[in-house]
Short mmCIF file of C-alpha atoms and ligand atoms in Angstrom, two decimals:
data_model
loop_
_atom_site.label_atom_id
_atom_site.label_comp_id
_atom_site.label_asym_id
_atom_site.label_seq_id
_atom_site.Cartn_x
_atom_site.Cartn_y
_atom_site.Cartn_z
CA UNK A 218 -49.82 -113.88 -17.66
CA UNK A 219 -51.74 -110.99 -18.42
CA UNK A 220 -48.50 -109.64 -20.96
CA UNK A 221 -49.13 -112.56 -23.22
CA UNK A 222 -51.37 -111.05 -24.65
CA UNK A 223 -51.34 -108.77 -27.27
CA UNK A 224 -52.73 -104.85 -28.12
CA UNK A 225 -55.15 -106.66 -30.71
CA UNK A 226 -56.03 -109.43 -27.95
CA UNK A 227 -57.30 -107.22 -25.46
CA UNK A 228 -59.02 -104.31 -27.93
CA UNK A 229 -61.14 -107.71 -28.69
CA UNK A 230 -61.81 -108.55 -24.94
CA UNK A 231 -62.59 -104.77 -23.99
CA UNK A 232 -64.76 -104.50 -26.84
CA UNK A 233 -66.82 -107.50 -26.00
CA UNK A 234 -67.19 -106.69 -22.07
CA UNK A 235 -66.74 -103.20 -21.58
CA UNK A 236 -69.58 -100.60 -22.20
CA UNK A 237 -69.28 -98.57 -25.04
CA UNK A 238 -68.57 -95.24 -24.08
CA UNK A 239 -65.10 -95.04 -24.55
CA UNK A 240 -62.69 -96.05 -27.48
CA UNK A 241 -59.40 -97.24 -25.90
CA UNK A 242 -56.33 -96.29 -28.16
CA UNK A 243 -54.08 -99.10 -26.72
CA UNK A 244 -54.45 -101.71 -24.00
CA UNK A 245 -51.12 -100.20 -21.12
CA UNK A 246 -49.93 -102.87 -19.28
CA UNK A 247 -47.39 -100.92 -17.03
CA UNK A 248 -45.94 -97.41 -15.89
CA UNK A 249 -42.34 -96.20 -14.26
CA UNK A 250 -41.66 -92.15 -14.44
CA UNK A 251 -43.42 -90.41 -17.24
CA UNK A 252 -42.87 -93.49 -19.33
CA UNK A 253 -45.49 -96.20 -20.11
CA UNK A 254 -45.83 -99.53 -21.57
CA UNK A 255 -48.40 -101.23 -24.07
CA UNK A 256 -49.23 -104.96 -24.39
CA UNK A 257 -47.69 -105.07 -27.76
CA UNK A 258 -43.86 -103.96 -25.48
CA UNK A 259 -44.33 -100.58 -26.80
CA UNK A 260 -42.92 -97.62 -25.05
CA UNK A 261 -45.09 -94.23 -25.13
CA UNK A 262 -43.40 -91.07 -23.20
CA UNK A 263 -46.87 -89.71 -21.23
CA UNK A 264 -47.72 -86.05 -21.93
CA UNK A 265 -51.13 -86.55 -20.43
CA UNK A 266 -50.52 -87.91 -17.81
CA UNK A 267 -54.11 -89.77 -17.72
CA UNK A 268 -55.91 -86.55 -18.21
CA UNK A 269 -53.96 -84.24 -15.73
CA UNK A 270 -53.79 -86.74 -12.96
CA UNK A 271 -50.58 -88.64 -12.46
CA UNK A 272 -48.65 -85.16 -11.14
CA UNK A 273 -46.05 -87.84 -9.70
CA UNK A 274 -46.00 -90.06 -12.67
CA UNK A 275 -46.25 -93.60 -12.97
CA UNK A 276 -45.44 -95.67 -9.35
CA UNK A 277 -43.55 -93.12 -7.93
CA UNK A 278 -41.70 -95.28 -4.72
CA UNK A 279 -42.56 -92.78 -2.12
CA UNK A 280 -46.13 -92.62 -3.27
CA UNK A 281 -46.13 -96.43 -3.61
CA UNK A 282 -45.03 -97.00 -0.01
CA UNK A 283 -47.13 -94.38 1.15
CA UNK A 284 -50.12 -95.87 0.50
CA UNK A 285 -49.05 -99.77 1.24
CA UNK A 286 -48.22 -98.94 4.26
CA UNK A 287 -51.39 -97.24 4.76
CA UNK A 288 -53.58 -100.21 3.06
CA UNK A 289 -51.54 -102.61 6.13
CA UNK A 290 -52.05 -99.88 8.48
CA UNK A 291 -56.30 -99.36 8.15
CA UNK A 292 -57.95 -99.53 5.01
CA UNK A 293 -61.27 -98.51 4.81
CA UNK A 294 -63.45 -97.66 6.80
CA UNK A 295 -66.42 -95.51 6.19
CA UNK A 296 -67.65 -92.45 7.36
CA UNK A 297 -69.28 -93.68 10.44
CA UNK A 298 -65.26 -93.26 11.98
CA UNK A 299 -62.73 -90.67 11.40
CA UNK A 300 -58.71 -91.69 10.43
CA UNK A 301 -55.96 -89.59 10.71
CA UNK A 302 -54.69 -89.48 7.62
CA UNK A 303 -58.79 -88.20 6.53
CA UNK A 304 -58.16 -85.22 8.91
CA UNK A 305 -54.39 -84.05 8.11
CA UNK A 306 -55.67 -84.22 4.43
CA UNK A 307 -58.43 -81.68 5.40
CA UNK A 308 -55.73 -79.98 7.91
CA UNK A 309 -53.03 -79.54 4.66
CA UNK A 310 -55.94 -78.54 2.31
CA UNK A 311 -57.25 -75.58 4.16
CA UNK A 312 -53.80 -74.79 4.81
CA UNK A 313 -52.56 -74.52 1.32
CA UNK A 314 -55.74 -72.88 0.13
CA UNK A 315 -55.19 -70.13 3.28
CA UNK A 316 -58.68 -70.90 4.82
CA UNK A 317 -59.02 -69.20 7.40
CA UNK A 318 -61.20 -70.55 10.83
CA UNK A 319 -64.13 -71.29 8.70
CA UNK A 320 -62.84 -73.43 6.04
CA UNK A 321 -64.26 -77.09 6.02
CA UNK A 322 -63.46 -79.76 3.65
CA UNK A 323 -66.12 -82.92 2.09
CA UNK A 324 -63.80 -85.79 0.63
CA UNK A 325 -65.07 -87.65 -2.34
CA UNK A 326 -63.77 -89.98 -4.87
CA UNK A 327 -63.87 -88.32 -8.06
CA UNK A 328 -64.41 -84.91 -9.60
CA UNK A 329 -67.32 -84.78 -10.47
CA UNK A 330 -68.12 -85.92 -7.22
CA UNK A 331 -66.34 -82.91 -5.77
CA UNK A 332 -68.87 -80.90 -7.90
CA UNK A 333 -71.85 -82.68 -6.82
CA UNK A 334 -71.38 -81.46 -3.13
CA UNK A 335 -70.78 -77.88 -4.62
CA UNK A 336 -73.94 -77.90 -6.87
CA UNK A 337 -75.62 -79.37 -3.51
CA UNK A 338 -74.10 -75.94 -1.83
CA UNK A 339 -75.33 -74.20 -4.22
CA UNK A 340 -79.08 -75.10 -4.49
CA UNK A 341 -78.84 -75.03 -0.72
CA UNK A 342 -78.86 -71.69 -0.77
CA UNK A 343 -82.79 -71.39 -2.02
CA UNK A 344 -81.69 -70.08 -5.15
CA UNK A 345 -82.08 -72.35 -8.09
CA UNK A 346 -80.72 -69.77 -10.66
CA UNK A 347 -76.63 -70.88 -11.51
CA UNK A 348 -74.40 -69.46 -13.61
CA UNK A 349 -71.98 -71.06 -15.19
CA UNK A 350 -69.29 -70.04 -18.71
CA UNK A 351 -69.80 -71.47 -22.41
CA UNK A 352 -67.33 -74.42 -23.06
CA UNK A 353 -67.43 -74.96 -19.40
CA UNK A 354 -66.21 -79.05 -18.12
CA UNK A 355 -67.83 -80.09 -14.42
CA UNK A 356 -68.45 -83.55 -14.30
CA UNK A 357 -70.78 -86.46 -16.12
CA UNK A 358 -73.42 -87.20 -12.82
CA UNK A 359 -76.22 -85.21 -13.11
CA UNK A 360 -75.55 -81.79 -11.02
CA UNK A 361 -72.07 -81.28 -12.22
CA UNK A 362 -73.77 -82.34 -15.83
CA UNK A 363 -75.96 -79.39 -15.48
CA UNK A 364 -72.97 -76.84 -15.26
CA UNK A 365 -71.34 -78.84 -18.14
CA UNK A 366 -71.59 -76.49 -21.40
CA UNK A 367 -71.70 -79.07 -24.31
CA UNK A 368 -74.81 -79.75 -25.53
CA UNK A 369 -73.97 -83.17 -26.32
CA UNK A 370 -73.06 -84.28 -23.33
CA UNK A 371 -76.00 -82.27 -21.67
CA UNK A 372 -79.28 -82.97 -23.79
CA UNK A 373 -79.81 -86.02 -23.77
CA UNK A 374 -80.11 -86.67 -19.79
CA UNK A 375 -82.23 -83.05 -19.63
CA UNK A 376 -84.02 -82.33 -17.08
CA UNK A 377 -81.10 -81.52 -15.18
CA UNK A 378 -81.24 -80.01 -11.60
CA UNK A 379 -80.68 -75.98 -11.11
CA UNK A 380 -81.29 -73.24 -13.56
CA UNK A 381 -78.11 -73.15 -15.60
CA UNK A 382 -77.66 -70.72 -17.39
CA UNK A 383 -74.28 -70.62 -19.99
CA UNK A 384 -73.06 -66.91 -20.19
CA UNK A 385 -70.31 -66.36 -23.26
CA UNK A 386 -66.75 -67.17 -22.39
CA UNK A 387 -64.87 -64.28 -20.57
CA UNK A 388 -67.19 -62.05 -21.40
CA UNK A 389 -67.75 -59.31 -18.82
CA UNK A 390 -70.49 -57.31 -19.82
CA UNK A 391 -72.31 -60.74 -20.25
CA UNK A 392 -71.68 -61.32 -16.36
CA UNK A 393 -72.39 -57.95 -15.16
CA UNK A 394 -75.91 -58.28 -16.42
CA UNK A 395 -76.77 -61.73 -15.49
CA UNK A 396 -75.67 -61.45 -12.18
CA UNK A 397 -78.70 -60.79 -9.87
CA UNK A 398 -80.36 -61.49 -6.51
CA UNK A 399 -81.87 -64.43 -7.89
CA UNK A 400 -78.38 -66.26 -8.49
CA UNK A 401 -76.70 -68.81 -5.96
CA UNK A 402 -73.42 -69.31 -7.50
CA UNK A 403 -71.38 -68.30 -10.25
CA UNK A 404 -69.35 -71.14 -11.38
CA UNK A 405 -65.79 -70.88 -12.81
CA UNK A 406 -62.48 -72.81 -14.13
CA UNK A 407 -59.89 -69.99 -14.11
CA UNK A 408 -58.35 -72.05 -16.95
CA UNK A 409 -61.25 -74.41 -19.04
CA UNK A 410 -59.06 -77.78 -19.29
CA UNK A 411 -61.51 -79.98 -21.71
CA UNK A 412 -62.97 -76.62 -23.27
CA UNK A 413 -59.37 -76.54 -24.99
CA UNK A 414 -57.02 -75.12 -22.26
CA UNK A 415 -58.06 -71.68 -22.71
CA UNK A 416 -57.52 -69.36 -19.45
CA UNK A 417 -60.38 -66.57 -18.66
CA UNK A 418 -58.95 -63.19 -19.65
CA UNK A 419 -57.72 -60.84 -17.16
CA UNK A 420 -59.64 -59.16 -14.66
CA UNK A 421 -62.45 -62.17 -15.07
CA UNK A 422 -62.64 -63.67 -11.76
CA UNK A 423 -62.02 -60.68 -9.95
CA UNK A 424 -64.94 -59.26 -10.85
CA UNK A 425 -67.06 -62.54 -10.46
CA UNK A 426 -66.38 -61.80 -7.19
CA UNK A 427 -67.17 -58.62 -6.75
CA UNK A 428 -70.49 -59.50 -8.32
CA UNK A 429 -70.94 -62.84 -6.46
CA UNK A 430 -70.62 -60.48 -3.06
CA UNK A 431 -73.15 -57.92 -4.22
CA UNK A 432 -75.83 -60.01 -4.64
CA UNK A 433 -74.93 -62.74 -1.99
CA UNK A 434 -74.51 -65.37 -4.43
CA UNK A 435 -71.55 -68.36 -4.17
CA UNK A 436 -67.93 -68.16 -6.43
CA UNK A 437 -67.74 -71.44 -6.92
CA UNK A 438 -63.73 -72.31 -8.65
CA UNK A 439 -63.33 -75.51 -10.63
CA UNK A 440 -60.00 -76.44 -9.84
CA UNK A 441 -60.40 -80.44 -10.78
CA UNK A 442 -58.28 -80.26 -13.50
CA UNK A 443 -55.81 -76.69 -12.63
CA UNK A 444 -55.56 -77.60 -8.93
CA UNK A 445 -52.47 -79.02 -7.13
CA UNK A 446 -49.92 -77.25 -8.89
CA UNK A 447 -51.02 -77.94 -12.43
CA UNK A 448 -50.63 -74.45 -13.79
CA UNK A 449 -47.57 -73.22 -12.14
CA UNK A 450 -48.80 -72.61 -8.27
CA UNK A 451 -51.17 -74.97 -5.76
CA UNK A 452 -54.26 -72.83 -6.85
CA UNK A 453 -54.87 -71.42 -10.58
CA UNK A 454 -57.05 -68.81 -8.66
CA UNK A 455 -54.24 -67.43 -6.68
CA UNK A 456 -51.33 -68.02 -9.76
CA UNK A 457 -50.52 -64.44 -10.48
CA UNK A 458 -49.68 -65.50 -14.09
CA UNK A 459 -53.45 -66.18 -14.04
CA UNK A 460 -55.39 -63.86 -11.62
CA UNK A 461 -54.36 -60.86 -10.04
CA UNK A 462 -56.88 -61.31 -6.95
CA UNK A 463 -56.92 -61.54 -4.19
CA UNK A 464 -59.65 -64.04 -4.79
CA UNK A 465 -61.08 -65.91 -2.24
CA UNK A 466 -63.79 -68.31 -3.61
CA UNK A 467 -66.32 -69.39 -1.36
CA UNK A 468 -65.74 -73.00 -2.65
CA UNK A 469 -63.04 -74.72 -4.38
CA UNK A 470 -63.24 -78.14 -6.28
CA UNK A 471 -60.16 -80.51 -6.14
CA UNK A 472 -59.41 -84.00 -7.92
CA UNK A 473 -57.05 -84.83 -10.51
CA UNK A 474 -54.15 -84.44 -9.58
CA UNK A 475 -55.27 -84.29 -5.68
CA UNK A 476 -54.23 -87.96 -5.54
CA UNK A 477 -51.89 -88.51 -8.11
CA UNK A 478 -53.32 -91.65 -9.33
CA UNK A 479 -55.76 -92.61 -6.44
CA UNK A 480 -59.35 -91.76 -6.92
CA UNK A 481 -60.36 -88.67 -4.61
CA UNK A 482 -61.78 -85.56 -4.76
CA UNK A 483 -62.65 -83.00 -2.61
CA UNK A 484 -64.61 -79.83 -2.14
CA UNK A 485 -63.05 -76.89 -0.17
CA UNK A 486 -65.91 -74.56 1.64
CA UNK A 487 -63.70 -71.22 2.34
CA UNK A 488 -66.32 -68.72 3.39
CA UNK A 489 -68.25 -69.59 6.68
CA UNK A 490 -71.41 -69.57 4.74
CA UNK A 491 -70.46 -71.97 2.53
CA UNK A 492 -69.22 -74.12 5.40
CA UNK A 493 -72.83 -73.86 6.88
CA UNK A 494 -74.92 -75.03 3.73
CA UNK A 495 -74.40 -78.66 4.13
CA UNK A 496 -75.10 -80.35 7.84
CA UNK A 497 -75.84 -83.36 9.32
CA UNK A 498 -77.78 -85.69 6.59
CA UNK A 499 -77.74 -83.35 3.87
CA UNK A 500 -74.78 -85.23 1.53
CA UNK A 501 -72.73 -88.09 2.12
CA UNK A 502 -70.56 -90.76 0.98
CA UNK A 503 -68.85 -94.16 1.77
CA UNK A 504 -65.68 -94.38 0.16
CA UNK A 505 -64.93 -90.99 0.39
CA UNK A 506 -61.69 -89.90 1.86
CA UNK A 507 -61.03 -93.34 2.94
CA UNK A 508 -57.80 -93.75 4.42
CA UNK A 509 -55.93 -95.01 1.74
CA UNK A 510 -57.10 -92.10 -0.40
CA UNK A 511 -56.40 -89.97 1.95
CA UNK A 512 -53.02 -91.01 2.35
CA UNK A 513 -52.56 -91.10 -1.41
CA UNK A 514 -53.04 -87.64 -1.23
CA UNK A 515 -51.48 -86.76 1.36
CA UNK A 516 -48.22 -88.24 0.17
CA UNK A 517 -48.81 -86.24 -3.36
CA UNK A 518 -48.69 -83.20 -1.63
CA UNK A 519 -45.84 -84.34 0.81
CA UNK A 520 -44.01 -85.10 -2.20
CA UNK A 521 -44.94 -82.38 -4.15
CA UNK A 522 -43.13 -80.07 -1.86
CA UNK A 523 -40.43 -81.96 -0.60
CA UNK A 524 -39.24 -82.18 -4.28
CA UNK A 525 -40.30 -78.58 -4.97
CA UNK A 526 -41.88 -80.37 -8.04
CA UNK A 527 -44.25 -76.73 -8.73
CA UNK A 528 -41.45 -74.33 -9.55
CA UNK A 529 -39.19 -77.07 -11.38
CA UNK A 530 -42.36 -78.49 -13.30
CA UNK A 531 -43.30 -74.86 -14.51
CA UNK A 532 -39.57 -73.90 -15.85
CA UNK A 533 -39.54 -77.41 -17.66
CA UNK A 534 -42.81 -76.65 -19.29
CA UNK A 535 -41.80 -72.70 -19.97
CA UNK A 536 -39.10 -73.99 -21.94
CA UNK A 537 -41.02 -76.71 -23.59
CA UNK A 538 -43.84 -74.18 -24.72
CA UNK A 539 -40.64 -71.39 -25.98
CA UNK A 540 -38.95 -73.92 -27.71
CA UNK A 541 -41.96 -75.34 -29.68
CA UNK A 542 -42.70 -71.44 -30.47
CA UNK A 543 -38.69 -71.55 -32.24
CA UNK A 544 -39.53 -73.88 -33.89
CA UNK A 545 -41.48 -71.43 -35.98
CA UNK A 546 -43.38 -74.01 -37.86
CA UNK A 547 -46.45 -73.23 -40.30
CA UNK A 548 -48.88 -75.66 -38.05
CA UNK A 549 -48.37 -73.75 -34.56
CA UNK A 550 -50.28 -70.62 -34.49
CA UNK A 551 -49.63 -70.20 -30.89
CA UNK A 552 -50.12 -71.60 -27.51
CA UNK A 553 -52.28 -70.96 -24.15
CA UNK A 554 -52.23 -72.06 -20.36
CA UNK A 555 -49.78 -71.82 -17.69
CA UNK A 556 -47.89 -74.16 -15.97
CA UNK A 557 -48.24 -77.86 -17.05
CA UNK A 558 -51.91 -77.74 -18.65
CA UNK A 559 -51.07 -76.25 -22.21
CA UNK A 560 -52.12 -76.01 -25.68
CA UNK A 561 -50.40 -76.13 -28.94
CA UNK A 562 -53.01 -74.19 -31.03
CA UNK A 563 -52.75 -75.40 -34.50
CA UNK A 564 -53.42 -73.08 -37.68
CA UNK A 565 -55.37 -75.55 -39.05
CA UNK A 566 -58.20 -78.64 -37.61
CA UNK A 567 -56.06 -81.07 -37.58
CA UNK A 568 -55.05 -81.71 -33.96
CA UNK A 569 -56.64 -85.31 -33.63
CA UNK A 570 -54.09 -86.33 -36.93
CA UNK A 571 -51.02 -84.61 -34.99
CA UNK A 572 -52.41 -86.88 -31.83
CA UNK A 573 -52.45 -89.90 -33.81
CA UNK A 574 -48.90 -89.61 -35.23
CA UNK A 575 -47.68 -88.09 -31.61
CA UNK A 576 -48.83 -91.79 -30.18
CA UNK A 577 -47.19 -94.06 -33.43
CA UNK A 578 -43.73 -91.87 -32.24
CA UNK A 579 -44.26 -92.94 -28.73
CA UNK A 580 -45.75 -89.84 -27.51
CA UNK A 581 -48.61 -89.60 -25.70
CA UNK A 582 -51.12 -86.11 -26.15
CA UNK A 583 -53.81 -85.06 -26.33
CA UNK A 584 -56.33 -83.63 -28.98
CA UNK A 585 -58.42 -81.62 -26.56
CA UNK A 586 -59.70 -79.05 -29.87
CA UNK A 587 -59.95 -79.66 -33.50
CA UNK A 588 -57.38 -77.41 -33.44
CA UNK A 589 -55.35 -77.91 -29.99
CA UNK A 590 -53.15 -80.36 -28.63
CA UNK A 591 -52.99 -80.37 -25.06
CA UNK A 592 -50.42 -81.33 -23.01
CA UNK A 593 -50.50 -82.09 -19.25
CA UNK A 594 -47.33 -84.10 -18.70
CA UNK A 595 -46.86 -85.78 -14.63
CA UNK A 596 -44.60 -82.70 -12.80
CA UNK A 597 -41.85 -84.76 -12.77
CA UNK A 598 -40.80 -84.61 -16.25
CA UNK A 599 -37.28 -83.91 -17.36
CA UNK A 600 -35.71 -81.40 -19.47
CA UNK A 601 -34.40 -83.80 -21.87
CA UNK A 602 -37.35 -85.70 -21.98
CA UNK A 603 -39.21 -82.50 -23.11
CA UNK A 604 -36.73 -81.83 -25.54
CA UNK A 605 -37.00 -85.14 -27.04
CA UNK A 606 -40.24 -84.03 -27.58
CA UNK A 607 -39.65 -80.84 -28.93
CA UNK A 608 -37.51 -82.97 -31.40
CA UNK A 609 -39.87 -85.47 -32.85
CA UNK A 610 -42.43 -82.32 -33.52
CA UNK A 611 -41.78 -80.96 -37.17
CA UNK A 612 -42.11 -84.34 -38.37
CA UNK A 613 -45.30 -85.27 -36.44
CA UNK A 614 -46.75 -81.94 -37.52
CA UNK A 615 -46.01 -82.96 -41.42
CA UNK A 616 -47.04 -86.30 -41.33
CA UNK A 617 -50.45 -84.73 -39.80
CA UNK A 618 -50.57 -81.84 -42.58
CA UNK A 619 -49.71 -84.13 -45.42
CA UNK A 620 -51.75 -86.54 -47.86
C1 LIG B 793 -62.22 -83.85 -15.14
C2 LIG B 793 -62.97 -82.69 -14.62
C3 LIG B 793 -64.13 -82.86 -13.85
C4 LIG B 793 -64.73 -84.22 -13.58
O1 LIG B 793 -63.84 -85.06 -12.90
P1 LIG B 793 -64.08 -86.66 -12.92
O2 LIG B 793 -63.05 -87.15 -11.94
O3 LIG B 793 -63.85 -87.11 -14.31
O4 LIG B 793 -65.44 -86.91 -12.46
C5 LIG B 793 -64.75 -81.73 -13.34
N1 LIG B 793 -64.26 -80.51 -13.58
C6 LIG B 793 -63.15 -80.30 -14.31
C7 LIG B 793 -62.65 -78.91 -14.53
C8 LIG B 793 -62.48 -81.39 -14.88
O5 LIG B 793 -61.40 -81.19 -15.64
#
């Protein structure tokens, strides 16, 4: 079978049929909890979580039986029928979110997809002009690509739709004067996840807001990667540790961890004119939302709450984030985010060396700055298995510092 083979083995395969445009660090064969196994037998504790996904960890049995019982049930089906499990997804999403009558939901598969039907919203409403924050993440397709800050990313598939504009990172002033009739959305992650876990400062969104309303333009939140109770609460734009609000975006981008493992994304329209942009013909989809998806979510959520996973996830990762600062080593020079989606900042570049030793211990992180480690373990993790963590740290941190 398939665990014949070795690491080596498979690097070889990958390398010879899969495009190029990743670089695989080792070849996982399977997953139980927050643990996960390589080809070689290797065990690796997962602080990642497959970029902020796997809120439930690895084959959680609820989650599991959730959706086999909804692949024997009805599996797909396409958008040319409605299933339940499509509709009490939308129902539970508008609910958690506090929509009020107007809130409408678009199901997708991914999230970039989910910012493809904002950007879509967005240009709908005849203004071209978008603004969006330096070190910004959205998505690789093309519209989310054109809200995506890094240049190499960006550049090399130019011309990209809209007129982006990339205003300096929490900077008010900046916003206050580039906001003006002309604009159709300002778009926003309350905390940037791939632009190195750093939160916008205080006061930030409110006022994006307030702007966004005085010129009729869209507040657009990114909440792919903070959503689902990734920083602490369902919503980073309504964590008071994050915003002090009330802030009510007119649309709200989900993925991640929407599905805990199953591909879906989905984009929330709060404000009835939001809801109106898109209509019949305008944007669509054939996997989206499909009932299995939908029922993968679903269950996350179910599960999520049943096992009050939020509040217990956020204490274990407090602790985690106050023990690493007693630690009081020479390489930590603090730490940002909120909930499970943290940094390590490191006083020195060497976060993709601490990475590197982090996954030799069995650790799994991730090097999301030169000078960050970011961790974004499932919800479910343990105490003890973020002190074991906390443990292995001095020495990962000086292997990384010397030679
Ligand atoms: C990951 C991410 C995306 C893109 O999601 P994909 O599922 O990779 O397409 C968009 N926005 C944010 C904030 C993200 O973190």
């Amino acid at each position: 079978m398939s665990r014949e083979q070795s690491n080596s083995q498979w690097s070889q395969r990958y390398a010879a049929s899969m495009l190029g445009v990743f670089a695989p660090l080792a070849t996982l064969v399977e997953g139980r909890g927050c643990w996960v196994w390589d080809a070689d037998g290797r065990r690796y504790l997962d602080l990642f979580s497959g970029i902020a996904v796997n809120a439930l960890g690895h084959a959680h049995p609820a989650w599991v039986e959730a959706v086999a019982n909804q692949l024997a049930t009805l599996g797909h089906v396409s958008n040319f029928f409605a299933s339940p499990p499509q509709v009490e997804l939308a129902e539970k999403l508008l609910a958690l979110a506090n929509a009020d009558t107007h809130g409408r939901v678009f199901l997708s598969n991914s999230g970039t997809e989910a910012m493809e039907a904002a950007v879509k919203m967005a240009l709908r409403t005849g203004r071209p002009r978008l603004l969006a924050a330096e070190g910004s993440f959205h998505g690789r397709t093309l519209g989310a690509l054109a809200l995506t800050s890094k240049e190499v990313y960006r550049k090399p598939f130019e011309p990209l739709p809209g007129e982006v504009e990339f205003l300096p990172f929490g900077n008010v002033d900046a916003l206050v004067s580039a906001v003006d009739a002309g604009v159709g959305a300002i778009v926003l992650e309350v905390v940037q996840g791939e632009g190195g876990v750093k939160p916008l400062p205080p006061g930030y969104l409110e006022r994006a807001r307030e702007l966004a309303d005085g010129v009729g333009a869209l507040l657009i939140v990114d909440e792919v990667q903070t959503g689902i109770g990734r920083t602490g609460t369902w919503f980073a734009h309504r964590n008071p540790a994050l915003v002090q609000g009330p802030v009510v975006p007119d649309v709200v981008t989900l993925a991640k961890g929407l599905g805990a493992g199953f591909p879906i994304g989905a984009t929330l329209a709060l404000s009835e004119r939001a809801a109106g942009l898109l209509g019949a013909g305008d944007h669509g989809t054939t996997f989206g939302g499909n009932p299995p998806a939908a029922a993968a979510a679903l269950a996350t959520l179910r599960i999520i709450e049943s096992e009050g996973l939020i509040a217990r996830s956020a204490a274990v990762m407090d602790r985690l984030m106050a023990d690493v600062g007693a630690l009081d080593h020479p390489l930590v020079a603090g730490t940002r985010g909120a909930g499970s989606l943290r940094a390590i900042v490191l006083a020195r570049p060497v976060a993709p060396r601490v990475a590197t030793a982090a996954l030799k211990a069995g650790f799994i992180v991730n090097a999301v700055a030169p000078d960050a480690i970011r961790l974004a373990p499932p919800l479910i993790l343990t105490p003890d298995q973020a002190a074991g963590f906390v443990e292995a740290l001095p020495a990962l941190f000086d292997s990384a510092t010397s030679a």
